[in-house]
């Protein structure tokens, strides 16, 4: 498995707020970068298309309150895929990191390394922006 880690960001919200927001895919729509299309969700499942890459489906499979959310790929994916959100409490303020893990052969890993890295960083920075600009954004 190859790991693609986002930057670690400090979000001026409680870990509980961030956890609640990330626990429901319906909140993810404003986080998606412009290369994501066909966004669909039921709350604990989502599917979308990344321009120039593929269709991706994810399902939330594990929640550790206020610390971790695990999402695993589902559907017709060409490789195993997962994404995890790690939330830590820094004196009542959330510190958050996203990690995408994918079972890729070396050739594919080289091809998707930059786009996946940019994708997780776009998500984490948009998460910070959305939660800090909108105090009501927690579901």
Short mmCIF file of N, CA and C in Angstrom, two decimals:
data_model
loop_
_atom_site.label_atom_id
_atom_site.label_comp_id
_atom_site.label_asym_id
_atom_site.label_seq_id
_atom_site.Cartn_x
_atom_site.Cartn_y
_atom_site.Cartn_z
N UNK A 1 0.84 -1.18 0.00
CA UNK A 1 0.00 0.00 0.00
C UNK A 1 0.89 1.24 0.00
N UNK A 2 0.51 2.19 -0.81
CA UNK A 2 1.18 3.48 -0.85
C UNK A 2 0.33 4.47 -0.06
N UNK A 3 0.97 5.32 0.71
CA UNK A 3 0.26 6.34 1.49
C UNK A 3 0.51 7.71 0.92
N UNK A 4 -0.56 8.50 0.88
CA UNK A 4 -0.49 9.89 0.43
C UNK A 4 -1.07 10.73 1.56
N UNK A 5 -0.20 11.45 2.26
CA UNK A 5 -0.62 12.22 3.43
C UNK A 5 -0.81 13.68 3.10
N UNK A 6 -1.85 14.25 3.66
CA UNK A 6 -2.07 15.69 3.51
C UNK A 6 -1.15 16.43 4.47
N UNK A 7 -1.14 17.74 4.32
CA UNK A 7 -0.53 18.58 5.34
C UNK A 7 -1.33 18.38 6.63
N UNK A 8 -0.72 18.69 7.74
CA UNK A 8 -1.43 18.70 9.02
C UNK A 8 -1.90 20.14 9.23
N UNK A 9 -3.21 20.32 9.42
CA UNK A 9 -3.73 21.68 9.61
C UNK A 9 -4.37 21.82 10.98
N UNK A 10 -4.25 23.00 11.51
CA UNK A 10 -4.92 23.35 12.76
C UNK A 10 -6.18 24.10 12.38
N UNK A 11 -7.32 23.59 12.85
CA UNK A 11 -8.61 24.19 12.54
C UNK A 11 -9.17 24.77 13.83
N UNK A 12 -9.53 26.02 13.79
CA UNK A 12 -10.01 26.70 14.99
C UNK A 12 -11.44 26.27 15.33
N UNK A 13 -11.57 24.98 15.56
CA UNK A 13 -12.83 24.34 15.98
C UNK A 13 -12.45 23.19 16.91
N UNK A 14 -13.40 22.69 17.66
CA UNK A 14 -13.12 21.57 18.56
C UNK A 14 -12.95 20.28 17.74
N UNK A 15 -12.21 19.32 18.28
CA UNK A 15 -12.13 18.02 17.61
C UNK A 15 -13.51 17.40 17.39
N UNK A 16 -14.44 17.62 18.33
CA UNK A 16 -15.80 17.09 18.20
C UNK A 16 -16.49 17.69 16.97
N UNK A 17 -16.36 19.01 16.76
CA UNK A 17 -16.96 19.66 15.59
C UNK A 17 -16.42 19.06 14.29
N UNK A 18 -15.11 18.90 14.22
CA UNK A 18 -14.49 18.37 13.01
C UNK A 18 -14.94 16.93 12.78
N UNK A 19 -14.97 16.15 13.85
CA UNK A 19 -15.40 14.75 13.75
C UNK A 19 -16.83 14.65 13.24
N UNK A 20 -17.73 15.45 13.80
CA UNK A 20 -19.13 15.42 13.36
C UNK A 20 -19.24 15.80 11.89
N UNK A 21 -18.53 16.82 11.49
CA UNK A 21 -18.56 17.26 10.08
C UNK A 21 -18.07 16.15 9.15
N UNK A 22 -16.92 15.54 9.47
CA UNK A 22 -16.34 14.51 8.61
C UNK A 22 -17.06 13.17 8.68
N UNK A 23 -17.93 12.99 9.66
CA UNK A 23 -18.67 11.73 9.81
C UNK A 23 -19.85 11.59 8.86
N UNK A 24 -20.11 12.62 8.06
CA UNK A 24 -21.24 12.60 7.15
C UNK A 24 -20.80 13.11 5.78
N UNK A 25 -20.79 12.23 4.79
CA UNK A 25 -20.34 12.63 3.45
C UNK A 25 -21.19 13.76 2.85
N UNK A 26 -22.40 13.97 3.36
CA UNK A 26 -23.21 15.07 2.84
C UNK A 26 -22.55 16.42 3.08
N UNK A 27 -21.63 16.49 4.04
CA UNK A 27 -20.90 17.73 4.32
C UNK A 27 -19.72 17.95 3.39
N UNK A 28 -19.34 16.94 2.61
CA UNK A 28 -18.13 16.99 1.82
C UNK A 28 -18.26 17.80 0.52
N UNK A 29 -19.46 18.04 0.07
CA UNK A 29 -19.65 18.72 -1.21
C UNK A 29 -18.83 20.00 -1.36
N UNK A 30 -18.85 20.91 -0.36
CA UNK A 30 -18.05 22.13 -0.53
C UNK A 30 -16.54 21.91 -0.45
N UNK A 31 -16.11 20.71 -0.07
CA UNK A 31 -14.68 20.43 0.03
C UNK A 31 -14.08 19.96 -1.30
N UNK A 32 -14.94 19.50 -2.19
CA UNK A 32 -14.46 18.87 -3.41
C UNK A 32 -13.81 19.87 -4.38
N UNK A 33 -12.60 19.53 -4.86
CA UNK A 33 -11.96 20.39 -5.85
C UNK A 33 -12.70 20.32 -7.19
N UNK A 34 -12.40 21.26 -8.08
CA UNK A 34 -13.14 21.37 -9.34
C UNK A 34 -12.99 20.15 -10.24
N UNK A 35 -11.93 19.35 -10.07
CA UNK A 35 -11.77 18.17 -10.93
C UNK A 35 -12.66 17.00 -10.51
N UNK A 36 -13.43 17.18 -9.42
CA UNK A 36 -14.37 16.15 -8.98
C UNK A 36 -15.75 16.47 -9.55
N UNK A 37 -16.33 15.47 -10.22
CA UNK A 37 -17.67 15.62 -10.79
C UNK A 37 -18.53 14.44 -10.36
N UNK A 38 -19.80 14.49 -10.68
CA UNK A 38 -20.74 13.41 -10.39
C UNK A 38 -20.78 13.04 -8.91
N UNK A 39 -20.70 14.04 -8.03
CA UNK A 39 -20.71 13.80 -6.59
C UNK A 39 -22.09 13.30 -6.16
N UNK A 40 -22.10 12.14 -5.50
CA UNK A 40 -23.34 11.58 -4.96
C UNK A 40 -23.05 11.00 -3.58
N UNK A 41 -24.04 11.13 -2.67
CA UNK A 41 -23.83 10.61 -1.32
C UNK A 41 -25.14 10.22 -0.66
N UNK A 42 -25.03 9.30 0.30
CA UNK A 42 -26.16 8.91 1.14
C UNK A 42 -25.86 9.19 2.60
N UNK A 43 -24.74 9.83 2.88
CA UNK A 43 -24.34 10.10 4.26
C UNK A 43 -23.12 9.31 4.65
N UNK A 44 -23.25 7.96 4.65
CA UNK A 44 -22.08 7.14 4.99
C UNK A 44 -21.42 6.52 3.77
N UNK A 45 -21.95 6.80 2.59
CA UNK A 45 -21.37 6.35 1.32
C UNK A 45 -21.30 7.54 0.38
N UNK A 46 -20.30 7.51 -0.51
CA UNK A 46 -20.26 8.52 -1.56
C UNK A 46 -19.63 7.92 -2.81
N UNK A 47 -19.89 8.57 -3.93
CA UNK A 47 -19.22 8.21 -5.17
C UNK A 47 -19.00 9.49 -5.96
N UNK A 48 -17.94 9.49 -6.74
CA UNK A 48 -17.60 10.66 -7.52
C UNK A 48 -16.61 10.27 -8.61
N UNK A 49 -16.42 11.16 -9.56
CA UNK A 49 -15.48 10.96 -10.64
C UNK A 49 -14.39 12.00 -10.52
N UNK A 50 -13.15 11.55 -10.63
CA UNK A 50 -12.02 12.47 -10.65
C UNK A 50 -11.61 12.60 -12.11
N UNK A 51 -11.67 13.83 -12.62
CA UNK A 51 -11.37 14.08 -14.04
C UNK A 51 -10.03 13.47 -14.43
N UNK A 52 -10.06 12.74 -15.54
CA UNK A 52 -8.85 12.13 -16.05
C UNK A 52 -8.39 10.90 -15.30
N UNK A 53 -9.13 10.48 -14.28
CA UNK A 53 -8.70 9.31 -13.52
C UNK A 53 -9.77 8.22 -13.54
N UNK A 54 -10.70 8.25 -12.58
CA UNK A 54 -11.65 7.15 -12.47
C UNK A 54 -12.83 7.53 -11.60
N UNK A 55 -13.80 6.62 -11.55
CA UNK A 55 -14.91 6.73 -10.60
C UNK A 55 -14.45 6.12 -9.29
N UNK A 56 -14.80 6.77 -8.20
CA UNK A 56 -14.39 6.31 -6.88
C UNK A 56 -15.62 6.24 -5.99
N UNK A 57 -15.71 5.16 -5.23
CA UNK A 57 -16.75 5.02 -4.22
C UNK A 57 -16.09 4.83 -2.87
N UNK A 58 -16.62 5.45 -1.84
CA UNK A 58 -16.10 5.31 -0.47
C UNK A 58 -17.26 5.07 0.48
N UNK A 59 -16.98 4.31 1.53
CA UNK A 59 -17.95 4.06 2.60
C UNK A 59 -17.23 4.26 3.93
N UNK A 60 -17.90 4.96 4.86
CA UNK A 60 -17.34 5.11 6.20
C UNK A 60 -17.50 3.78 6.91
N UNK A 61 -16.37 3.21 7.37
CA UNK A 61 -16.39 1.88 7.97
C UNK A 61 -16.01 1.86 9.44
N UNK A 62 -15.41 2.95 9.90
CA UNK A 62 -14.99 2.99 11.31
C UNK A 62 -14.97 4.44 11.80
N UNK A 63 -15.46 4.62 13.02
CA UNK A 63 -15.41 5.94 13.66
C UNK A 63 -14.92 5.76 15.08
N UNK A 64 -13.86 6.46 15.42
CA UNK A 64 -13.38 6.53 16.80
C UNK A 64 -13.68 7.97 17.23
N UNK A 65 -14.69 8.15 18.09
CA UNK A 65 -15.16 9.50 18.40
C UNK A 65 -14.06 10.52 18.67
N UNK A 66 -14.15 11.57 17.88
CA UNK A 66 -13.31 12.77 17.97
C UNK A 66 -11.83 12.52 17.65
N UNK A 67 -11.49 11.33 17.10
CA UNK A 67 -10.09 11.02 16.81
C UNK A 67 -9.83 10.51 15.40
N UNK A 68 -10.72 9.67 14.87
CA UNK A 68 -10.40 9.00 13.62
C UNK A 68 -11.66 8.56 12.89
N UNK A 69 -11.62 8.70 11.55
CA UNK A 69 -12.68 8.21 10.68
C UNK A 69 -12.00 7.46 9.54
N UNK A 70 -12.45 6.22 9.31
CA UNK A 70 -11.87 5.40 8.25
C UNK A 70 -12.91 5.20 7.16
N UNK A 71 -12.49 5.43 5.92
CA UNK A 71 -13.34 5.27 4.75
C UNK A 71 -12.65 4.29 3.80
N UNK A 72 -13.38 3.27 3.36
CA UNK A 72 -12.81 2.29 2.45
C UNK A 72 -13.47 2.38 1.08
N UNK A 73 -12.66 2.11 0.06
CA UNK A 73 -13.17 2.13 -1.30
C UNK A 73 -14.16 1.02 -1.53
N UNK A 74 -15.14 1.30 -2.39
CA UNK A 74 -16.11 0.27 -2.77
C UNK A 74 -16.51 0.49 -4.22
N UNK A 75 -17.11 -0.54 -4.77
CA UNK A 75 -17.49 -0.47 -6.18
C UNK A 75 -16.40 -1.06 -7.05
N UNK A 76 -16.43 -0.71 -8.31
CA UNK A 76 -15.48 -1.27 -9.27
C UNK A 76 -14.22 -0.41 -9.35
N UNK A 77 -13.37 -0.55 -8.36
CA UNK A 77 -12.11 0.17 -8.33
C UNK A 77 -11.00 -0.73 -8.87
N UNK A 78 -10.04 -0.18 -9.61
CA UNK A 78 -8.97 -1.00 -10.14
C UNK A 78 -7.92 -1.40 -9.10
N UNK A 79 -8.05 -0.89 -7.88
CA UNK A 79 -7.12 -1.22 -6.80
C UNK A 79 -7.79 -0.91 -5.47
N UNK A 80 -7.24 -1.49 -4.39
CA UNK A 80 -7.76 -1.22 -3.05
C UNK A 80 -7.46 0.24 -2.71
N UNK A 81 -8.43 0.89 -2.07
CA UNK A 81 -8.31 2.30 -1.76
C UNK A 81 -8.97 2.59 -0.42
N UNK A 82 -8.37 3.46 0.35
CA UNK A 82 -8.96 3.89 1.60
C UNK A 82 -8.50 5.29 1.95
N UNK A 83 -9.28 5.96 2.77
CA UNK A 83 -8.88 7.27 3.25
C UNK A 83 -9.24 7.35 4.73
N UNK A 84 -8.34 7.93 5.51
CA UNK A 84 -8.58 8.10 6.94
C UNK A 84 -8.37 9.55 7.32
N UNK A 85 -9.19 10.02 8.25
CA UNK A 85 -9.02 11.34 8.84
C UNK A 85 -8.56 11.14 10.27
N UNK A 86 -7.47 11.80 10.63
CA UNK A 86 -6.93 11.72 11.98
C UNK A 86 -7.09 13.09 12.63
N UNK A 87 -7.75 13.11 13.79
CA UNK A 87 -8.05 14.35 14.49
C UNK A 87 -7.42 14.27 15.88
N UNK A 88 -6.66 15.28 16.22
CA UNK A 88 -6.11 15.31 17.58
C UNK A 88 -6.50 16.61 18.26
N UNK A 89 -6.53 16.56 19.57
CA UNK A 89 -6.93 17.70 20.38
C UNK A 89 -5.70 18.45 20.86
N UNK A 90 -5.57 19.69 20.44
CA UNK A 90 -4.46 20.54 20.87
C UNK A 90 -5.05 21.69 21.68
N UNK A 91 -5.24 21.45 22.96
CA UNK A 91 -5.81 22.45 23.88
C UNK A 91 -7.18 22.93 23.42
N UNK A 92 -8.03 21.98 23.00
CA UNK A 92 -9.39 22.29 22.59
C UNK A 92 -9.54 22.67 21.13
N UNK A 93 -8.45 22.74 20.40
CA UNK A 93 -8.45 23.07 18.98
C UNK A 93 -8.06 21.79 18.21
N UNK A 94 -8.71 21.59 17.06
CA UNK A 94 -8.47 20.37 16.27
C UNK A 94 -7.25 20.50 15.37
N UNK A 95 -6.45 19.46 15.37
CA UNK A 95 -5.35 19.31 14.43
C UNK A 95 -5.72 18.10 13.57
N UNK A 96 -5.72 18.26 12.24
CA UNK A 96 -6.29 17.24 11.36
C UNK A 96 -5.34 16.90 10.23
N UNK A 97 -5.33 15.61 9.88
CA UNK A 97 -4.55 15.11 8.75
C UNK A 97 -5.39 14.08 8.02
N UNK A 98 -5.32 14.08 6.69
CA UNK A 98 -5.96 13.05 5.87
C UNK A 98 -4.89 12.17 5.27
N UNK A 99 -5.17 10.87 5.20
CA UNK A 99 -4.24 9.93 4.60
C UNK A 99 -5.03 9.04 3.63
N UNK A 100 -4.58 9.01 2.38
CA UNK A 100 -5.13 8.10 1.38
C UNK A 100 -4.15 6.96 1.23
N UNK A 101 -4.67 5.74 1.27
CA UNK A 101 -3.85 4.55 1.04
C UNK A 101 -4.40 3.81 -0.16
N UNK A 102 -3.48 3.41 -1.04
CA UNK A 102 -3.90 2.73 -2.26
C UNK A 102 -2.90 1.63 -2.59
N UNK A 103 -3.42 0.47 -2.98
CA UNK A 103 -2.59 -0.65 -3.40
C UNK A 103 -2.26 -0.47 -4.88
N UNK A 104 -1.13 0.15 -5.15
CA UNK A 104 -0.77 0.50 -6.52
C UNK A 104 0.51 -0.20 -6.94
N UNK A 105 0.55 -0.58 -8.22
CA UNK A 105 1.81 -1.08 -8.74
C UNK A 105 2.73 0.13 -8.94
N UNK A 106 4.03 -0.08 -9.08
CA UNK A 106 4.96 1.05 -9.17
C UNK A 106 4.66 2.02 -10.32
N UNK A 107 4.24 1.50 -11.46
CA UNK A 107 3.95 2.38 -12.59
C UNK A 107 2.75 3.28 -12.29
N UNK A 108 1.68 2.69 -11.79
CA UNK A 108 0.49 3.46 -11.45
C UNK A 108 0.78 4.45 -10.33
N UNK A 109 1.58 4.01 -9.34
CA UNK A 109 1.93 4.89 -8.23
C UNK A 109 2.61 6.16 -8.74
N UNK A 110 3.51 6.01 -9.69
CA UNK A 110 4.20 7.18 -10.24
C UNK A 110 3.21 8.10 -10.96
N UNK A 111 2.25 7.51 -11.65
CA UNK A 111 1.29 8.30 -12.43
C UNK A 111 0.32 9.08 -11.55
N UNK A 112 -0.07 8.51 -10.41
CA UNK A 112 -1.09 9.15 -9.59
C UNK A 112 -0.54 9.85 -8.35
N UNK A 113 0.75 9.74 -8.12
CA UNK A 113 1.34 10.31 -6.91
C UNK A 113 1.06 11.81 -6.79
N UNK A 114 1.31 12.57 -7.81
CA UNK A 114 1.09 14.01 -7.75
C UNK A 114 -0.40 14.35 -7.65
N UNK A 115 -1.28 13.78 -8.53
CA UNK A 115 -2.70 14.12 -8.41
C UNK A 115 -3.32 13.72 -7.06
N UNK A 116 -2.95 12.57 -6.52
CA UNK A 116 -3.51 12.16 -5.23
C UNK A 116 -3.00 13.05 -4.10
N UNK A 117 -1.72 13.40 -4.15
CA UNK A 117 -1.16 14.31 -3.15
C UNK A 117 -1.85 15.66 -3.18
N UNK A 118 -2.08 16.18 -4.39
CA UNK A 118 -2.78 17.46 -4.53
C UNK A 118 -4.23 17.36 -4.06
N UNK A 119 -4.86 16.21 -4.33
CA UNK A 119 -6.24 16.00 -3.95
C UNK A 119 -6.41 16.03 -2.42
N UNK A 120 -5.58 15.29 -1.68
CA UNK A 120 -5.73 15.26 -0.22
C UNK A 120 -5.39 16.61 0.39
N UNK A 121 -4.42 17.32 -0.19
CA UNK A 121 -4.11 18.66 0.33
C UNK A 121 -5.22 19.65 0.02
N UNK A 122 -5.83 19.54 -1.15
CA UNK A 122 -6.96 20.41 -1.47
C UNK A 122 -8.11 20.16 -0.49
N UNK A 123 -8.38 18.89 -0.19
CA UNK A 123 -9.46 18.57 0.77
C UNK A 123 -9.18 19.14 2.15
N UNK A 124 -7.97 18.95 2.66
CA UNK A 124 -7.68 19.36 4.03
C UNK A 124 -7.71 20.88 4.17
N UNK A 125 -7.20 21.58 3.17
CA UNK A 125 -7.19 23.05 3.25
C UNK A 125 -8.60 23.63 3.05
N UNK A 126 -9.39 22.98 2.22
CA UNK A 126 -10.78 23.42 2.04
C UNK A 126 -11.58 23.13 3.32
N UNK A 127 -11.30 22.01 3.98
CA UNK A 127 -11.95 21.68 5.26
C UNK A 127 -11.69 22.79 6.27
N UNK A 128 -10.45 23.20 6.39
CA UNK A 128 -10.10 24.29 7.31
C UNK A 128 -10.87 25.56 6.96
N UNK A 129 -10.88 25.91 5.68
CA UNK A 129 -11.57 27.11 5.23
C UNK A 129 -13.07 27.06 5.53
N UNK A 130 -13.71 25.95 5.19
CA UNK A 130 -15.15 25.82 5.38
C UNK A 130 -15.52 25.87 6.86
N UNK A 131 -14.80 25.14 7.70
CA UNK A 131 -15.14 25.09 9.12
C UNK A 131 -14.83 26.39 9.85
N UNK A 132 -13.79 27.08 9.44
CA UNK A 132 -13.46 28.33 10.13
C UNK A 132 -14.31 29.50 9.66
N UNK A 133 -14.79 29.46 8.42
CA UNK A 133 -15.61 30.55 7.92
C UNK A 133 -17.08 30.40 8.30
N UNK A 134 -17.49 29.16 8.61
CA UNK A 134 -18.88 28.91 8.90
C UNK A 134 -19.01 28.19 10.24
N UNK A 135 -19.23 28.92 11.32
CA UNK A 135 -19.33 28.29 12.64
C UNK A 135 -20.50 27.32 12.76
N UNK A 136 -21.47 27.41 11.87
CA UNK A 136 -22.62 26.51 11.92
C UNK A 136 -22.37 25.18 11.20
N UNK A 137 -21.23 25.03 10.54
CA UNK A 137 -20.97 23.85 9.70
C UNK A 137 -20.54 22.64 10.51
N UNK A 138 -21.49 22.00 11.15
CA UNK A 138 -21.21 20.72 11.82
C UNK A 138 -22.37 19.76 11.73
N UNK A 139 -23.16 19.82 10.76
CA UNK A 139 -24.25 18.86 10.50
C UNK A 139 -25.58 19.29 11.05
#
